[in-house]
Amino acid sequence: MTLGDCWVKGKQALAVVSTLAALAPLGALAQEANPATDGIVKGYAKPWQLGMQDGATPVAMGINSLHNNELLAICVVISVIVLALLVYVCLRFNEKANPVPSKVSHNTLIEVIWTTIPILILIGIAIPSLRLHHLMYTIEKPDMTLKVTGYQWYWGYEFPDFEGVAYESRPIPDKEIDTTKRQIRLLSVDHPLVVPTGKTVRVQVTGNDVIHSWAMPSFGVKTDAIPGRLNETWFRVDQPGIYYGQCSELCGVYHYYMPIEIRAVEPEVFEQWIERAKGGNYALDGLSIPGEPKVATLQPAQ
Ligand SMILES: [Cu+2]
């Protein structure tokens, strides 16, 4: 072995060791207490999660179902058929099995078939996709309107239906994170957005300075917040719980500083909260989500 070979081998070994060292914290992450396991925190990317977050709204459920049931099934069927054809061709038409190859270069029937079948598959995908798009962009009789404004670097929430209810939402600093209150680093905020369950909420999204994006994976919502423009979306959450999202448009140096925390509470709880909020008190203490212990777990850090 030359000196050069030794050098290359040494570098390879170092790369393997450093990769293993980098992966080690992942194991620790898996061991970490997972706030998502108690069923109250619902919209949250779990350690080692595969696939998308569970849908909490009709739109998110529609997206998940289209992706997991329909598109994935079509992909599997196509992949299996193509693989089977490849295997058949390799076995049946190799040099040994088929020493004299056919000279055929054109077959109208086969060409018509391989053009029409993909067209039919695309039409089959387009119909449920367009139906879902229609659901996403059609807001039927909203029960409530919510205005979301992206600022550098926080979110502003306004409830135009309830006079005077407008506040800002910022993440809880790392040092103040209290896991006993189900707070999650970089996701939990001081003043979460509170919405009633079972109600259609129209969301109007705009930006104050640069483009932000209000994205809630478990709601199937990702709407750009653009200065000078009002974008509209909607959601209806049926299950009370805590859901998380983030600004999903690179908006500057503190982009990470724009998480979204939504507390979906039952309409009666929402009424109580909104009454207090009208007086400028946006704290959530005393208002709990069913199944959640009442130990002021909903109280945000001051
Ligand atoms: Cu942003």
CSV table of C-alpha atoms and ligand atoms in Angstrom, one decimal:
chain,number,residue,atom,x,y,z
A,1,MET,CA,0.0,0.0,0.0
A,2,THR,CA,1.4,3.4,-1.0
A,3,LEU,CA,1.4,6.5,1.2
A,4,GLY,CA,-1.3,8.0,-1.0
A,5,ASP,CA,-3.5,4.9,-0.5
A,6,CYS,CA,-3.0,5.1,3.3
A,7,TRP,CA,-4.1,8.8,3.2
A,8,VAL,CA,-7.3,8.0,1.2
A,9,LYS,CA,-8.2,5.1,3.5
A,10,GLY,CA,-7.5,7.2,6.6
A,11,LYS,CA,-9.8,9.9,5.3
A,12,GLN,CA,-12.6,7.4,4.5
A,13,ALA,CA,-12.3,5.9,8.1
A,14,LEU,CA,-12.5,9.4,9.5
A,15,ALA,CA,-15.6,10.2,7.4
A,16,VAL,CA,-17.4,7.1,8.7
A,17,VAL,CA,-16.5,7.9,12.4
A,18,SER,CA,-17.6,11.5,12.1
A,19,THR,CA,-20.9,10.4,10.4
A,20,LEU,CA,-21.6,8.0,13.2
A,21,ALA,CA,-20.8,10.7,15.8
A,22,ALA,CA,-23.1,13.1,14.0
A,23,LEU,CA,-25.9,10.5,14.1
A,24,ALA,CA,-25.5,9.7,17.8
A,25,PRO,CA,-27.7,12.7,19.0
A,26,LEU,CA,-30.5,11.3,16.9
A,27,GLY,CA,-30.7,8.4,19.3
A,28,ALA,CA,-31.0,10.8,22.2
A,29,LEU,CA,-33.7,12.7,20.4
A,30,ALA,CA,-35.7,9.5,20.1
A,31,GLN,CA,-35.4,8.9,23.9
A,32,GLU,CA,-36.5,12.5,24.7
A,33,ALA,CA,-39.9,12.9,26.3
A,34,ASN,CA,-42.3,13.3,23.5
A,35,PRO,CA,-45.0,15.9,24.2
A,36,ALA,CA,-47.0,14.6,21.2
A,37,THR,CA,-47.7,11.3,22.9
A,38,ASP,CA,-50.4,12.5,25.3
A,39,GLY,CA,-52.8,13.3,22.4
A,40,ILE,CA,-53.3,16.9,23.2
A,41,VAL,CA,-50.4,18.2,21.1
A,42,LYS,CA,-51.6,17.1,17.7
A,43,GLY,CA,-50.0,19.1,14.9
A,44,TYR,CA,-46.3,18.5,15.6
A,45,ALA,CA,-43.5,16.9,13.8
A,46,LYS,CA,-42.5,13.9,15.9
A,47,PRO,CA,-39.0,12.5,16.2
A,48,TRP,CA,-38.5,9.7,13.6
A,49,GLN,CA,-41.8,10.6,12.0
A,50,LEU,CA,-42.5,9.1,8.6
A,51,GLY,CA,-45.0,10.6,6.2
A,52,MET,CA,-47.1,13.7,6.8
A,53,GLN,CA,-48.7,15.0,10.0
A,54,ASP,CA,-52.2,13.8,10.7
A,55,GLY,CA,-54.8,16.0,9.1
A,56,ALA,CA,-56.9,18.1,11.6
A,57,THR,CA,-59.1,19.8,9.0
A,58,PRO,CA,-61.1,18.6,6.0
A,59,VAL,CA,-58.5,20.0,3.7
A,60,ALA,CA,-55.6,18.4,5.4
A,61,MET,CA,-57.4,15.0,5.6
A,62,GLY,CA,-58.2,15.4,1.8
A,63,ILE,CA,-54.5,16.1,1.0
A,64,ASN,CA,-53.3,13.1,3.2
A,65,SER,CA,-55.9,10.8,1.6
A,66,LEU,CA,-55.1,11.9,-1.9
A,67,HIS,CA,-51.4,11.4,-1.3
A,68,ASN,CA,-51.5,8.2,0.8
A,69,ASN,CA,-54.4,6.3,-0.7
A,70,GLU,CA,-54.7,7.4,-4.3
A,71,LEU,CA,-51.4,8.7,-5.6
A,72,LEU,CA,-49.3,6.2,-3.7
A,73,ALA,CA,-51.4,3.3,-4.9
A,74,ILE,CA,-51.2,4.5,-8.5
A,75,CYS,CA,-47.4,4.8,-8.1
A,76,VAL,CA,-47.1,1.3,-6.7
A,77,VAL,CA,-49.2,-0.2,-9.4
A,78,ILE,CA,-47.2,1.6,-12.2
A,79,SER,CA,-43.8,0.7,-10.6
A,80,VAL,CA,-44.8,-3.0,-10.2
A,81,ILE,CA,-46.0,-3.2,-13.9
A,82,VAL,CA,-42.9,-1.5,-15.2
A,83,LEU,CA,-40.6,-3.7,-13.1
A,84,ALA,CA,-42.4,-6.8,-14.3
A,85,LEU,CA,-42.1,-5.7,-17.9
A,86,LEU,CA,-38.4,-5.1,-17.4
A,87,VAL,CA,-37.8,-8.5,-15.9
A,88,TYR,CA,-39.8,-10.1,-18.6
A,89,VAL,CA,-37.9,-8.3,-21.4
A,90,CYS,CA,-34.5,-9.2,-19.7
A,91,LEU,CA,-35.4,-12.9,-19.5
A,92,ARG,CA,-37.3,-13.4,-22.7
A,93,PHE,CA,-35.2,-11.2,-25.1
A,94,ASN,CA,-31.7,-11.6,-24.0
A,95,GLU,CA,-29.1,-12.7,-26.5
A,96,LYS,CA,-29.2,-16.4,-25.4
A,97,ALA,CA,-33.0,-16.7,-25.3
A,98,ASN,CA,-33.6,-14.7,-28.4
A,99,PRO,CA,-30.5,-14.9,-30.7
A,100,VAL,CA,-32.3,-13.4,-33.8
A,101,PRO,CA,-34.0,-10.1,-32.8
A,102,SER,CA,-37.1,-8.9,-34.4
A,103,LYS,CA,-36.7,-5.9,-36.8
A,104,VAL,CA,-40.1,-4.4,-36.0
A,105,SER,CA,-39.8,-0.7,-35.4
A,106,HIS,CA,-43.4,0.5,-35.5
A,107,ASN,CA,-46.7,-0.8,-34.2
A,108,THR,CA,-49.7,1.6,-34.3
A,109,LEU,CA,-51.8,-0.3,-31.7
A,110,ILE,CA,-49.0,-0.4,-29.1
A,111,GLU,CA,-48.3,3.3,-29.7
A,112,VAL,CA,-51.9,4.2,-29.2
A,113,ILE,CA,-52.0,2.1,-26.0
A,114,TRP,CA,-48.9,3.6,-24.5
A,115,THR,CA,-50.2,7.1,-25.2
A,116,THR,CA,-53.8,6.7,-24.0
A,117,ILE,CA,-53.1,4.8,-20.8
A,118,PRO,CA,-50.9,7.6,-19.3
A,119,ILE,CA,-53.5,10.1,-20.4
A,120,LEU,CA,-56.2,8.2,-18.6
A,121,ILE,CA,-54.0,7.9,-15.5
A,122,LEU,CA,-53.4,11.6,-15.5
A,123,ILE,CA,-57.2,12.3,-15.9
A,124,GLY,CA,-57.8,9.9,-13.0
A,125,ILE,CA,-55.4,12.0,-10.9
A,126,ALA,CA,-56.7,15.3,-12.1
A,127,ILE,CA,-60.3,14.7,-11.0
A,128,PRO,CA,-59.7,14.2,-7.3
A,129,SER,CA,-56.9,16.9,-7.3
A,130,LEU,CA,-59.2,19.5,-8.8
A,131,ARG,CA,-61.9,18.5,-6.4
A,132,LEU,CA,-59.5,19.1,-3.5
A,133,HIS,CA,-58.4,22.4,-4.9
A,134,HIS,CA,-62.0,23.5,-5.1
A,135,LEU,CA,-62.4,22.5,-1.4
A,136,MET,CA,-59.3,24.5,-0.5
A,137,TYR,CA,-60.3,27.7,-2.2
A,138,THR,CA,-64.0,27.8,-1.6
A,139,ILE,CA,-64.9,29.3,1.8
A,140,GLU,CA,-68.5,28.6,2.5
A,141,LYS,CA,-70.2,30.9,5.0
A,142,PRO,CA,-67.3,31.5,7.5
A,143,ASP,CA,-68.3,31.6,11.1
A,144,MET,CA,-65.4,33.9,12.0
A,145,THR,CA,-62.7,35.9,10.3
A,146,LEU,CA,-59.1,36.0,11.4
A,147,LYS,CA,-56.5,38.4,10.1
A,148,VAL,CA,-52.9,37.3,10.1
A,149,THR,CA,-50.0,39.7,9.5
A,150,GLY,CA,-46.4,38.6,9.1
A,151,TYR,CA,-43.9,41.0,10.5
A,152,GLN,CA,-40.1,40.8,10.7
A,153,TRP,CA,-40.1,38.8,13.0
A,154,TYR,CA,-43.4,37.9,14.7
A,155,TRP,CA,-47.0,37.2,13.8
A,156,GLY,CA,-49.8,39.6,14.4
A,157,TYR,CA,-53.3,38.2,14.9
A,158,GLU,CA,-56.5,40.2,14.7
A,159,PHE,CA,-60.1,39.1,15.2
A,160,PRO,CA,-62.1,41.7,13.2
A,161,ASP,CA,-65.4,40.1,14.5
A,162,PHE,CA,-64.5,41.0,18.1
A,163,GLU,CA,-63.6,44.6,18.5
A,164,GLY,CA,-60.2,45.3,20.0
A,165,VAL,CA,-58.9,41.8,19.9
A,166,ALA,CA,-55.5,42.0,18.3
A,167,TYR,CA,-52.2,40.8,19.6
A,168,GLU,CA,-48.7,39.7,18.7
A,169,SER,CA,-47.2,36.2,19.0
A,170,ARG,CA,-43.5,35.5,19.6
A,171,PRO,CA,-41.7,32.3,20.5
A,172,ILE,CA,-40.8,31.5,24.1
A,173,PRO,CA,-37.0,31.9,24.6
A,174,ASP,CA,-35.1,28.6,24.9
A,175,LYS,CA,-34.2,29.2,28.5
A,176,GLU,CA,-37.8,29.7,29.6
A,177,ILE,CA,-39.2,26.6,27.9
A,178,ASP,CA,-41.2,24.6,30.4
A,179,THR,CA,-41.8,21.1,29.2
A,180,THR,CA,-44.3,20.4,32.0
A,181,LYS,CA,-46.5,22.9,30.3
A,182,ARG,CA,-46.0,21.0,27.0
A,183,GLN,CA,-43.9,23.8,25.6
A,184,ILE,CA,-41.7,22.8,22.7
A,185,ARG,CA,-38.5,24.6,21.8
A,186,LEU,CA,-38.8,26.8,18.7
A,187,LEU,CA,-42.5,26.1,18.4
A,188,SER,CA,-44.3,27.3,21.5
A,189,VAL,CA,-45.2,30.9,21.7
A,190,ASP,CA,-46.1,33.5,24.3
A,191,HIS,CA,-49.6,34.2,22.9
A,192,PRO,CA,-51.0,31.3,20.9
A,193,LEU,CA,-53.8,31.8,18.4
A,194,VAL,CA,-57.0,30.6,19.9
A,195,VAL,CA,-59.8,29.2,17.7
A,196,PRO,CA,-63.1,27.5,18.3
A,197,THR,CA,-63.5,23.9,17.2
A,198,GLY,CA,-66.1,23.0,14.6
A,199,LYS,CA,-66.3,26.5,13.2
A,200,THR,CA,-65.2,27.6,9.7
A,201,VAL,CA,-62.5,30.2,10.1
A,202,ARG,CA,-61.7,32.5,7.2
A,203,VAL,CA,-58.1,33.6,7.4
A,204,GLN,CA,-56.9,36.7,5.6
A,205,VAL,CA,-53.1,36.7,5.4
A,206,THR,CA,-50.9,39.7,4.6
A,207,GLY,CA,-47.3,40.9,5.2
A,208,ASN,CA,-46.0,44.0,6.7
A,209,ASP,CA,-42.5,44.2,5.4
A,210,VAL,CA,-41.2,41.2,3.4
A,211,ILE,CA,-42.9,38.0,2.2
A,212,HIS,CA,-43.7,35.5,5.0
A,213,SER,CA,-45.8,32.4,4.7
A,214,TRP,CA,-48.3,31.2,7.2
A,215,ALA,CA,-48.0,27.4,7.1
A,216,MET,CA,-49.9,24.9,9.3
A,217,PRO,CA,-49.1,21.4,8.0
A,218,SER,CA,-51.8,19.7,10.0
A,219,PHE,CA,-54.4,22.2,8.7
A,220,GLY,CA,-53.3,21.7,5.1
A,221,VAL,CA,-52.7,25.5,5.0
A,222,LYS,CA,-49.7,27.3,3.5
A,223,THR,CA,-50.5,30.9,2.5
A,224,ASP,CA,-48.0,33.5,1.6
A,225,ALA,CA,-48.1,36.8,3.6
A,226,ILE,CA,-47.3,39.4,0.9
A,227,PRO,CA,-47.1,43.1,1.7
A,228,GLY,CA,-49.9,45.0,-0.1
A,229,ARG,CA,-51.9,41.9,-0.9
A,230,LEU,CA,-54.6,40.0,1.0
A,231,ASN,CA,-54.5,36.3,0.6
A,232,GLU,CA,-57.3,34.2,1.8
A,233,THR,CA,-57.6,30.7,3.1
A,234,TRP,CA,-59.8,28.8,5.6
A,235,PHE,CA,-59.8,25.9,8.1
A,236,ARG,CA,-62.2,24.1,10.4
A,237,VAL,CA,-60.6,22.1,13.2
A,238,ASP,CA,-62.9,19.5,14.7
A,239,GLN,CA,-60.6,18.1,17.5
A,240,PRO,CA,-59.5,20.3,20.4
A,241,GLY,CA,-55.8,20.3,20.7
A,242,ILE,CA,-52.5,22.2,20.2
A,243,TYR,CA,-51.2,22.5,16.7
A,244,TYR,CA,-48.0,23.9,15.4
A,245,GLY,CA,-46.7,25.5,12.2
A,246,GLN,CA,-44.0,27.9,11.1
A,247,CYS,CA,-43.3,30.8,8.8
A,248,SER,CA,-42.4,29.0,5.6
A,249,GLU,CA,-40.8,31.7,3.5
A,250,LEU,CA,-37.2,32.7,4.2
A,251,CYS,CA,-37.9,36.2,5.5
A,252,GLY,CA,-34.6,37.3,7.0
A,253,VAL,CA,-32.2,36.7,9.8
A,254,TYR,CA,-34.8,35.8,12.5
A,255,HIS,CA,-37.0,33.7,10.2
A,256,TYR,CA,-36.8,30.9,12.8
A,257,TYR,CA,-38.5,33.4,15.2
A,258,MET,CA,-41.9,32.9,13.6
A,259,PRO,CA,-43.5,29.7,14.8
A,260,ILE,CA,-47.3,29.4,14.9
A,261,GLU,CA,-49.1,27.8,17.8
A,262,ILE,CA,-52.8,27.3,17.6
A,263,ARG,CA,-55.0,26.2,20.5
A,264,ALA,CA,-58.2,24.8,19.2
A,265,VAL,CA,-60.7,24.9,22.1
A,266,GLU,CA,-64.4,24.1,22.4
A,267,PRO,CA,-66.7,27.0,21.4
A,268,GLU,CA,-67.7,27.7,25.0
A,269,VAL,CA,-64.1,27.9,26.1
A,270,PHE,CA,-63.4,30.2,23.1
A,271,GLU,CA,-66.3,32.5,24.2
A,272,GLN,CA,-64.7,32.8,27.7
A,273,TRP,CA,-61.3,33.5,26.2
A,274,ILE,CA,-62.6,36.1,23.7
A,275,GLU,CA,-64.5,37.9,26.5
A,276,ARG,CA,-61.2,38.3,28.4
A,277,ALA,CA,-59.3,39.1,25.2
A,278,LYS,CA,-61.6,42.0,24.5
A,279,GLY,CA,-60.3,43.5,27.7
A,280,GLY,CA,-56.7,43.0,26.5
A,281,ASN,CA,-56.0,39.8,28.5
A,282,TYR,CA,-54.9,37.1,26.1
A,283,ALA,CA,-53.7,34.7,28.8
A,284,LEU,CA,-55.1,31.2,28.5
A,285,ASP,CA,-55.0,30.2,32.2
A,286,GLY,CA,-58.1,28.3,33.4
A,287,LEU,CA,-59.2,27.5,29.9
A,288,SER,CA,-58.3,23.9,29.2
A,289,ILE,CA,-58.5,21.5,26.4
A,290,PRO,CA,-60.5,18.3,27.2
A,291,GLY,CA,-58.2,15.6,28.6
A,292,GLU,CA,-55.7,18.2,29.7
A,293,PRO,CA,-55.0,18.6,33.4
A,294,LYS,CA,-56.2,21.9,34.7
A,295,VAL,CA,-52.8,22.9,36.2
A,296,ALA,CA,-52.7,26.1,34.2
A,297,THR,CA,-51.1,24.2,31.4
A,298,LEU,CA,-52.5,26.7,29.0
A,299,GLN,CA,-50.9,29.6,30.7
A,300,PRO,CA,-48.3,31.1,28.4
A,301,ALA,CA,-45.0,32.3,29.7
A,302,GLN,CA,-45.0,36.0,30.5
B,1,CU,CU,-41.4,35.1,8.2
